[in-house]
CSV table of C-alpha atoms and ligand atoms in Angstrom, one decimal:
chain,number,residue,atom,x,y,z
E,1,UNK,CA,16.8,8.5,20.8
E,2,UNK,CA,14.3,8.6,17.9
E,3,UNK,CA,10.7,7.4,18.3
E,4,UNK,CA,9.6,3.9,17.2
E,5,UNK,CA,6.9,4.3,14.6
E,6,UNK,CA,4.4,1.4,14.3
E,7,UNK,CA,1.0,0.8,12.7
E,8,UNK,CA,-1.9,-1.5,13.7
E,9,UNK,CA,-3.4,-3.4,10.8
E,10,UNK,CA,-6.0,-6.2,10.6
E,11,UNK,CA,-9.6,-6.8,10.0
E,12,UNK,CA,-12.2,-4.3,11.2
E,13,UNK,CA,-13.6,-5.1,14.6
E,14,UNK,CA,-10.7,-7.3,15.6
E,15,UNK,CA,-9.5,-4.7,18.2
E,16,UNK,CA,-7.0,-2.4,16.5
E,17,UNK,CA,-8.2,0.8,18.0
E,18,UNK,CA,-8.7,-0.7,21.5
E,19,UNK,CA,-5.2,-2.2,21.4
E,20,UNK,CA,-3.9,1.2,20.3
E,21,UNK,CA,-5.6,2.8,23.4
E,22,UNK,CA,-4.2,0.0,25.7
E,23,UNK,CA,-0.6,0.4,24.3
E,24,UNK,CA,-0.7,4.2,24.5
E,25,UNK,CA,-2.6,4.2,27.8
E,26,UNK,CA,-5.0,6.7,26.3
E,27,UNK,CA,-8.4,7.1,24.9
E,28,UNK,CA,-7.1,8.7,21.7
E,29,UNK,CA,-8.4,6.1,19.3
E,30,UNK,CA,-12.1,5.6,18.6
E,31,UNK,CA,-13.0,2.0,19.3
E,32,UNK,CA,-16.5,0.7,18.6
E,33,UNK,CA,-18.2,-2.6,17.8
E,34,UNK,CA,-20.7,-1.1,15.3
E,35,UNK,CA,-20.9,-2.9,12.0
E,36,UNK,CA,-19.5,0.0,10.1
E,37,UNK,CA,-15.8,0.7,10.3
E,38,UNK,CA,-15.3,3.7,12.7
E,39,UNK,CA,-11.8,4.4,11.6
E,40,UNK,CA,-11.9,6.2,8.2
E,41,UNK,CA,-8.5,7.9,8.1
E,42,UNK,CA,-5.0,7.3,9.5
E,43,UNK,CA,-5.0,8.4,13.1
E,44,UNK,CA,-1.7,8.8,14.9
E,45,UNK,CA,-0.6,9.4,18.5
E,46,UNK,CA,2.8,9.9,20.1
E,47,UNK,CA,3.4,8.7,23.6
E,48,UNK,CA,6.1,7.9,26.0
E,49,UNK,CA,6.3,4.7,28.1
E,50,UNK,CA,7.3,4.6,31.8
E,51,UNK,CA,10.7,3.3,30.7
E,52,UNK,CA,11.1,6.5,28.7
E,53,UNK,CA,10.7,5.0,25.2
E,54,UNK,CA,8.8,7.3,22.8
E,55,UNK,CA,6.5,5.6,20.3
E,56,UNK,CA,4.2,6.8,17.5
E,57,UNK,CA,1.2,4.6,17.1
E,58,UNK,CA,-0.9,4.7,13.8
E,59,UNK,CA,-4.3,3.2,13.6
E,60,UNK,CA,-5.1,2.4,10.0
E,61,UNK,CA,-8.6,2.2,8.4
E,62,UNK,CA,-9.5,-0.7,6.2
E,63,UNK,CA,-8.9,1.2,3.0
E,64,UNK,CA,-5.6,3.0,3.5
E,65,UNK,CA,-4.6,5.8,1.2
E,66,UNK,CA,-0.8,5.3,0.4
E,67,UNK,CA,-0.3,9.1,0.1
E,68,UNK,CA,-1.9,9.7,3.5
E,69,UNK,CA,0.2,6.9,5.1
E,70,UNK,CA,3.3,8.2,3.4
E,71,UNK,CA,2.6,11.8,4.6
E,72,UNK,CA,2.2,10.5,8.2
E,73,UNK,CA,5.3,8.4,8.1
E,74,UNK,CA,7.9,10.1,5.8
E,75,UNK,CA,10.7,7.9,7.1
E,76,UNK,CA,8.8,4.6,6.9
E,77,UNK,CA,7.5,2.4,9.7
E,78,UNK,CA,9.6,0.5,12.2
E,79,UNK,CA,7.1,-2.2,12.8
E,80,UNK,CA,3.5,-3.3,12.1
E,81,UNK,CA,1.2,-4.9,14.6
E,82,UNK,CA,-1.1,-7.4,13.0
E,83,UNK,CA,-4.2,-7.6,15.2
E,84,UNK,CA,-6.2,-10.8,15.2
E,85,UNK,CA,-9.2,-11.5,17.3
E,86,UNK,CA,-8.7,-14.8,19.2
E,87,UNK,CA,-11.5,-17.2,18.7
E,88,UNK,CA,-12.8,-19.5,16.0
E,89,UNK,CA,-11.6,-17.8,12.8
E,90,UNK,CA,-13.9,-17.9,9.8
E,91,UNK,CA,-12.5,-18.6,6.3
E,92,UNK,CA,-13.1,-15.0,5.5
E,93,UNK,CA,-11.0,-13.9,8.5
E,94,UNK,CA,-8.2,-16.3,7.6
E,95,UNK,CA,-8.3,-15.0,4.0
E,96,UNK,CA,-8.1,-11.4,5.2
E,97,UNK,CA,-4.9,-12.4,7.1
E,98,UNK,CA,-3.3,-13.7,3.9
E,99,UNK,CA,-4.6,-10.6,2.0
E,100,UNK,CA,-2.4,-8.4,4.2
E,101,UNK,CA,0.6,-9.6,2.2
E,102,UNK,CA,-1.1,-8.6,-1.0
E,103,UNK,CA,-1.9,-5.2,0.4
E,104,UNK,CA,1.4,-4.5,2.2
E,105,UNK,CA,3.8,-6.4,0.0
E,106,UNK,CA,5.9,-9.5,0.6
E,107,UNK,CA,8.1,-7.9,3.2
E,108,UNK,CA,5.2,-7.3,5.5
E,109,UNK,CA,5.6,-10.3,7.8
E,110,UNK,CA,9.3,-9.7,8.4
E,111,UNK,CA,8.2,-6.4,10.1
E,112,UNK,CA,5.2,-7.7,11.9
E,113,UNK,CA,4.2,-8.6,15.5
E,114,UNK,CA,1.1,-10.8,15.7
E,115,UNK,CA,-1.1,-9.6,18.5
E,116,UNK,CA,-4.1,-11.7,19.5
E,117,UNK,CA,-6.9,-9.7,21.2
E,118,UNK,CA,-9.8,-11.0,23.3
E,119,UNK,CA,-7.2,-13.3,24.8
E,120,UNK,CA,-8.0,-14.2,28.4
E,121,UNK,CA,-5.5,-17.1,28.7
E,122,UNK,CA,-1.8,-16.7,29.2
E,123,UNK,CA,0.8,-16.7,26.4
E,124,UNK,CA,1.9,-20.3,26.9
E,125,UNK,CA,-1.6,-21.5,26.6
E,126,UNK,CA,-2.1,-19.5,23.4
E,127,UNK,CA,1.1,-20.8,21.9
E,128,UNK,CA,0.1,-24.4,22.7
E,129,UNK,CA,-3.3,-23.8,21.1
E,130,UNK,CA,-1.5,-22.5,18.0
E,131,UNK,CA,0.8,-25.5,17.9
E,132,UNK,CA,-2.3,-27.8,17.9
E,133,UNK,CA,-3.4,-26.2,14.6
E,134,UNK,CA,-0.4,-27.7,12.8
E,135,UNK,CA,2.5,-26.2,10.9
E,136,UNK,CA,0.5,-25.7,7.7
E,137,UNK,CA,-2.2,-23.5,9.2
E,138,UNK,CA,-2.3,-19.9,7.9
E,139,UNK,CA,-1.7,-18.6,11.4
E,140,UNK,CA,1.4,-20.7,12.0
E,141,UNK,CA,2.8,-19.9,8.6
E,142,UNK,CA,2.6,-16.1,9.2
E,143,UNK,CA,3.9,-16.4,12.8
E,144,UNK,CA,6.9,-18.2,11.4
E,145,UNK,CA,7.5,-15.5,8.8
E,146,UNK,CA,7.2,-12.9,11.6
E,147,UNK,CA,10.1,-14.6,13.4
E,148,UNK,CA,7.7,-16.0,16.0
E,149,UNK,CA,6.9,-12.6,17.4
E,150,UNK,CA,3.5,-13.4,19.0
E,151,UNK,CA,1.8,-11.5,21.8
E,152,UNK,CA,-1.7,-11.4,23.4
E,153,UNK,CA,-3.9,-8.9,25.1
E,154,UNK,CA,-7.3,-8.6,26.6
E,155,UNK,CA,-8.2,-4.9,26.2
E,156,UNK,CA,-11.3,-5.3,28.4
E,157,UNK,CA,-9.5,-6.9,31.4
E,158,UNK,CA,-9.9,-5.5,34.9
E,159,UNK,CA,-6.6,-6.9,35.8
E,160,UNK,CA,-4.4,-3.9,35.5
E,161,UNK,CA,-1.2,-5.8,36.3
E,162,UNK,CA,-1.9,-8.3,33.6
E,163,UNK,CA,-2.6,-5.5,31.1
E,164,UNK,CA,0.6,-3.7,31.9
E,165,UNK,CA,2.6,-7.0,31.5
E,166,UNK,CA,0.9,-7.6,28.1
E,167,UNK,CA,1.5,-4.1,26.9
E,168,UNK,CA,5.2,-4.2,28.0
E,169,UNK,CA,5.7,-7.4,26.1
E,170,UNK,CA,4.1,-6.0,22.9
E,171,UNK,CA,6.3,-2.9,23.2
E,172,UNK,CA,9.3,-5.3,23.6
E,173,UNK,CA,8.4,-7.2,20.4
E,174,UNK,CA,7.8,-4.0,18.4
E,175,UNK,CA,11.3,-2.9,19.3
E,176,UNK,CA,12.7,-6.3,18.4
E,177,UNK,CA,11.5,-5.9,14.8
E,178,UNK,CA,14.2,-3.3,14.1
E,179,UNK,CA,16.8,-5.5,15.7
E,180,UNK,CA,15.7,-8.5,13.7
E,181,UNK,CA,15.3,-6.7,10.3
E,182,UNK,CA,17.8,-3.8,10.7
E,183,UNK,CA,15.8,-1.8,8.3
E,184,UNK,CA,12.5,0.1,8.1
E,185,UNK,CA,9.3,-1.1,6.4
E,186,UNK,CA,9.3,1.4,3.6
E,187,UNK,CA,5.9,2.8,2.5
E,188,UNK,CA,7.0,2.5,-1.1
E,189,UNK,CA,6.6,-1.3,-0.7
E,190,UNK,CA,3.0,-0.6,0.4
E,191,UNK,CA,2.4,1.8,-2.4
E,192,UNK,CA,3.7,-0.7,-5.0
E,193,UNK,CA,1.6,-3.6,-3.5
E,194,UNK,CA,-1.4,-1.3,-3.5
E,195,UNK,CA,-0.8,-0.3,-7.1
E,196,UNK,CA,-0.5,-3.9,-8.2
E,197,UNK,CA,-3.8,-4.7,-6.5
E,198,UNK,CA,-5.5,-1.7,-8.1
E,199,UNK,CA,-4.1,-2.5,-11.5
E,200,UNK,CA,-5.5,-6.0,-11.3
E,201,UNK,CA,-8.9,-4.6,-10.2
E,202,UNK,CA,-8.9,-2.1,-13.0
E,203,UNK,CA,-8.1,-4.8,-15.7
E,204,UNK,CA,-11.0,-6.9,-14.4
E,205,UNK,CA,-13.3,-3.9,-14.3
E,206,UNK,CA,-12.3,-3.0,-17.9
E,207,UNK,CA,-13.1,-6.5,-19.1
E,208,UNK,CA,-16.4,-6.5,-17.2
E,209,UNK,CA,-17.3,-3.1,-18.6
E,210,UNK,CA,-16.5,-4.2,-22.2
E,211,UNK,CA,-18.5,-7.4,-21.8
E,212,UNK,CA,-21.5,-5.4,-20.3
E,213,UNK,CA,-21.4,-3.0,-23.3
E,214,UNK,CA,-21.3,-5.8,-25.8
E,215,UNK,CA,-24.2,-7.5,-24.1
E,216,UNK,CA,-26.1,-4.3,-24.1
E,217,UNK,CA,-25.5,-3.8,-27.8
E,218,UNK,CA,-26.7,-7.3,-28.5
E,219,UNK,CA,-29.9,-6.8,-26.4
E,220,UNK,CA,-30.5,-3.5,-28.2
E,221,UNK,CA,-30.1,-5.2,-31.7
E,222,UNK,CA,-32.5,-7.9,-30.6
E,223,UNK,CA,-35.0,-5.2,-29.7
E,224,UNK,CA,-34.9,-6.2,-26.0
E,225,UNK,CA,-33.9,-2.7,-24.8
E,226,UNK,CA,-35.4,0.5,-26.0
E,227,UNK,CA,-33.0,2.9,-27.8
E,228,UNK,CA,-33.5,5.4,-24.9
E,229,UNK,CA,-32.6,2.9,-22.2
E,230,UNK,CA,-29.6,1.8,-24.3
E,231,UNK,CA,-28.3,5.4,-24.6
E,232,UNK,CA,-28.6,5.9,-20.9
E,233,UNK,CA,-26.9,2.7,-19.9
E,234,UNK,CA,-24.2,3.1,-22.6
E,235,UNK,CA,-23.4,6.6,-21.3
E,236,UNK,CA,-23.0,5.1,-17.7
E,237,UNK,CA,-20.6,2.4,-19.0
E,238,UNK,CA,-18.7,5.0,-21.0
E,239,UNK,CA,-18.2,7.2,-17.9
E,240,UNK,CA,-17.1,4.1,-16.0
E,241,UNK,CA,-14.6,3.3,-18.8
E,242,UNK,CA,-13.3,6.8,-18.7
E,243,UNK,CA,-12.8,6.7,-15.0
E,244,UNK,CA,-10.9,3.4,-15.2
E,245,UNK,CA,-8.7,4.8,-17.9
E,246,UNK,CA,-7.9,7.8,-15.8
E,247,UNK,CA,-7.1,5.6,-12.8
E,248,UNK,CA,-4.7,3.6,-14.8
E,249,UNK,CA,-3.0,6.7,-16.2
E,250,UNK,CA,-2.7,8.1,-12.6
E,251,UNK,CA,-0.9,4.9,-11.6
E,252,UNK,CA,1.4,5.1,-14.6
E,253,UNK,CA,2.2,8.7,-14.0
E,254,UNK,CA,3.0,8.0,-10.3
E,255,UNK,CA,5.3,5.1,-11.3
E,256,UNK,CA,7.0,7.3,-13.9
E,257,UNK,CA,7.4,10.1,-11.3
E,258,UNK,CA,9.0,7.6,-8.8
E,259,UNK,CA,11.4,6.2,-11.5
E,260,UNK,CA,12.4,9.8,-12.4
E,261,UNK,CA,13.0,10.8,-8.8
E,262,UNK,CA,15.0,7.5,-8.3
E,263,UNK,CA,17.2,8.2,-11.2
E,264,UNK,CA,17.7,11.8,-10.2
E,265,UNK,CA,19.1,10.5,-6.9
E,266,UNK,CA,21.4,8.0,-8.7
E,267,UNK,CA,22.6,10.8,-11.0
E,268,UNK,CA,23.5,13.0,-8.0
E,269,UNK,CA,25.3,10.1,-6.4
E,270,UNK,CA,27.1,9.3,-9.7
E,271,UNK,CA,28.2,12.9,-10.1
E,272,UNK,CA,29.8,12.9,-6.7
E,273,UNK,CA,31.4,9.5,-7.2
E,274,UNK,CA,32.5,10.6,-10.7
E,275,UNK,CA,34.0,13.8,-9.5
E,276,UNK,CA,35.8,11.9,-6.7
E,277,UNK,CA,37.1,9.2,-9.2
E,278,UNK,CA,38.3,11.9,-11.6
E,279,UNK,CA,40.0,13.6,-8.7
E,280,UNK,CA,41.7,10.4,-7.7
E,281,UNK,CA,42.7,9.9,-11.3
E,282,UNK,CA,44.2,13.3,-11.6
E,283,UNK,CA,46.1,12.9,-8.4
E,284,UNK,CA,47.4,9.5,-9.6
E,285,UNK,CA,48.4,11.1,-12.9
E,286,UNK,CA,51.3,12.6,-11.0
E,287,UNK,CA,52.5,9.0,-10.4
E,288,UNK,CA,54.1,7.0,-13.2
E,289,UNK,CA,51.3,4.4,-13.6
E,290,UNK,CA,49.3,6.1,-16.3
E,291,UNK,CA,47.1,3.2,-17.4
E,292,UNK,CA,45.1,2.7,-14.2
E,293,UNK,CA,44.8,6.5,-13.9
E,294,UNK,CA,43.2,6.8,-17.4
E,295,UNK,CA,41.0,3.8,-16.5
E,296,UNK,CA,39.8,5.6,-13.4
E,297,UNK,CA,39.0,8.7,-15.4
E,298,UNK,CA,37.1,6.8,-18.1
E,299,UNK,CA,35.1,4.8,-15.6
E,300,UNK,CA,34.1,7.9,-13.6
E,301,UNK,CA,33.1,9.7,-16.8
E,302,UNK,CA,31.1,6.7,-18.1
E,303,UNK,CA,29.3,6.3,-14.8
E,304,UNK,CA,28.2,10.0,-14.8
E,305,UNK,CA,27.2,9.7,-18.5
E,306,UNK,CA,25.2,6.6,-17.8
E,307,UNK,CA,23.3,8.1,-14.9
E,308,UNK,CA,22.6,11.3,-17.0
E,309,UNK,CA,21.2,9.2,-19.8
E,310,UNK,CA,19.0,7.2,-17.5
E,311,UNK,CA,17.7,10.3,-15.8
E,312,UNK,CA,16.9,11.8,-19.1
E,313,UNK,CA,15.1,8.7,-20.2
E,314,UNK,CA,13.1,8.6,-16.9
E,315,UNK,CA,12.3,12.3,-17.3
E,316,UNK,CA,11.1,11.7,-20.9
E,317,UNK,CA,9.0,8.8,-19.8
E,318,UNK,CA,7.4,10.9,-17.2
E,319,UNK,CA,6.7,13.7,-19.6
E,320,UNK,CA,5.3,11.2,-22.2
E,321,UNK,CA,2.8,9.9,-19.6
E,322,UNK,CA,1.9,13.4,-18.5
E,323,UNK,CA,1.4,14.5,-22.1
E,324,UNK,CA,-0.6,11.4,-22.9
E,325,UNK,CA,-2.9,12.1,-20.0
E,326,UNK,CA,-3.3,15.7,-21.0
E,327,UNK,CA,-4.1,14.8,-24.6
E,328,UNK,CA,-6.7,12.2,-23.5
E,329,UNK,CA,-8.3,14.7,-21.2
E,330,UNK,CA,-8.4,17.3,-24.0
E,331,UNK,CA,-9.9,14.8,-26.5
E,332,UNK,CA,-12.5,13.8,-24.0
E,333,UNK,CA,-13.6,17.4,-23.5
E,334,UNK,CA,-13.6,18.1,-27.3
E,335,UNK,CA,-15.6,15.0,-28.0
E,336,UNK,CA,-18.2,15.7,-25.3
E,337,UNK,CA,-18.5,19.3,-26.8
E,338,UNK,CA,-18.9,17.9,-30.3
E,339,UNK,CA,-21.6,15.5,-29.0
E,340,UNK,CA,-23.4,18.4,-27.3
E,341,UNK,CA,-23.3,20.5,-30.4
E,342,UNK,CA,-24.5,17.7,-32.7
E,343,UNK,CA,-27.0,16.4,-30.2
E,344,UNK,CA,-25.7,12.9,-30.7
E,345,UNK,CA,-23.9,10.5,-28.4
E,346,UNK,CA,-20.6,8.8,-29.2
E,347,UNK,CA,-21.3,5.8,-27.0
E,348,UNK,CA,-21.3,3.4,-30.0
E,349,UNK,CA,-17.6,4.3,-30.5
E,350,UNK,CA,-16.8,3.6,-26.8
E,351,UNK,CA,-14.7,0.5,-27.5
E,352,UNK,CA,-12.7,2.2,-30.3
E,353,UNK,CA,-11.9,5.2,-28.2
Z,401,LIG,N1,-13.4,-8.5,25.4
Z,401,LIG,C1,-12.7,-7.8,24.5
Z,401,LIG,N2,-13.2,-6.9,23.7
Z,401,LIG,C2,-12.4,-6.3,22.8
Z,401,LIG,C3,-11.0,-6.4,22.8
Z,401,LIG,N3,-10.5,-5.6,21.9
Z,401,LIG,C4,-11.5,-5.0,21.3
Z,401,LIG,N4,-12.7,-5.3,21.9
Z,401,LIG,C5,-14.0,-4.9,21.5
Z,401,LIG,O1,-14.2,-5.2,20.1
Z,401,LIG,C6,-14.9,-4.1,19.5
Z,401,LIG,C7,-14.1,-3.6,18.3
Z,401,LIG,O2,-12.9,-3.1,18.7
Z,401,LIG,P1,-12.1,-1.9,17.9
Z,401,LIG,O3,-10.9,-1.6,18.7
Z,401,LIG,O4,-13.0,-0.8,17.5
Z,401,LIG,O5,-11.8,-2.8,16.6
Z,401,LIG,P2,-11.1,-2.2,15.2
Z,401,LIG,O6,-12.2,-2.0,14.2
Z,401,LIG,O7,-10.2,-3.3,14.7
Z,401,LIG,O8,-10.4,-1.0,15.5
Z,401,LIG,C8,-15.1,-3.0,20.5
Z,401,LIG,O9,-16.4,-3.1,21.0
Z,401,LIG,C9,-14.1,-3.4,21.6
Z,401,LIG,O10,-14.6,-3.0,22.9
Z,401,LIG,C10,-10.5,-7.4,23.8
Z,401,LIG,O11,-9.2,-7.6,23.8
Z,401,LIG,N5,-11.3,-8.1,24.6
Z,402,LIG,MG1,-10.7,1.0,14.6
């Protein structure tokens, strides 16, 4: 039987690492209540429960790198445990719960188990407290979208029996996710959601950067900023602009790469299907019904051709992005060399670049 792979997500300090230790009955994960986040990279641990079930637990840092996550979970995640500290939730904590969907994509809740930590009461009491909050409360909305998979735990309890019961129930709900969804949470959904957030942030930063530069120019023209200070600040803004541009290119390149790989797979599939269809067509040719035979052949051929054309287009797209990035990089180097040789600065032309 293959292992069940799950990740713990949620706000820093809500008890992800402690819950990971409780679930895996280990001290593998570093838990701390310091103000700084102690989990800086994806940490994973494989363990087997007393019932013989093998699980892989991933403890995620606040800023997860999609590539690192994808490398640790090549076949996707079976479930996600959304860890929330029980207690009076601040607006910020509630916003961070809604943010999870922005970060992990809209399918996130369908794969989630909501785990309340610091919970000393029993599950029935927790559920009745939640009901009192009303249907429209953020917590109840996400619980509903998670197919009512709610669990609780007190990682600091001295009651070993209670801890075992809570851990067992969480394991049960994690396994239930696969039964409920019948598919994995694919990291590509996370990658896309992450990219969309990053793109929005880049656009805002671009606008801010341009506005800052314009304001700086105005201040310089009014004599409020010395030329020296202007040059220094303009150079900083220019570097920031360049960095944002590169980030955007990186995202575009990765998207083009994904599209290319996707079409490559479709082409392969189409080739096999096309060959099979032509084969059936040829076999059917022996029979008197020539019209459907010819139709089969044409359909198979058209399918292969369409996939070939799409792959070529995706490949061309990918090459174009790559070439564009390369050209920009070269231009940047050339321009900075020219500036060095002439002793001038091209910051005035920043917005036209
Ligand atoms: N009382 C109590 N403390 C907890 C519980 N879970 C975590 N903690 C404490 O909360 C702090 C933050 O926990 P940690 O697991 O590092 O949170 P993370 O940042 O989400 O990984 C630590 O001091 C833990 O000891 C719990 O269920 N009950
Ligand atoms: Mg942690």
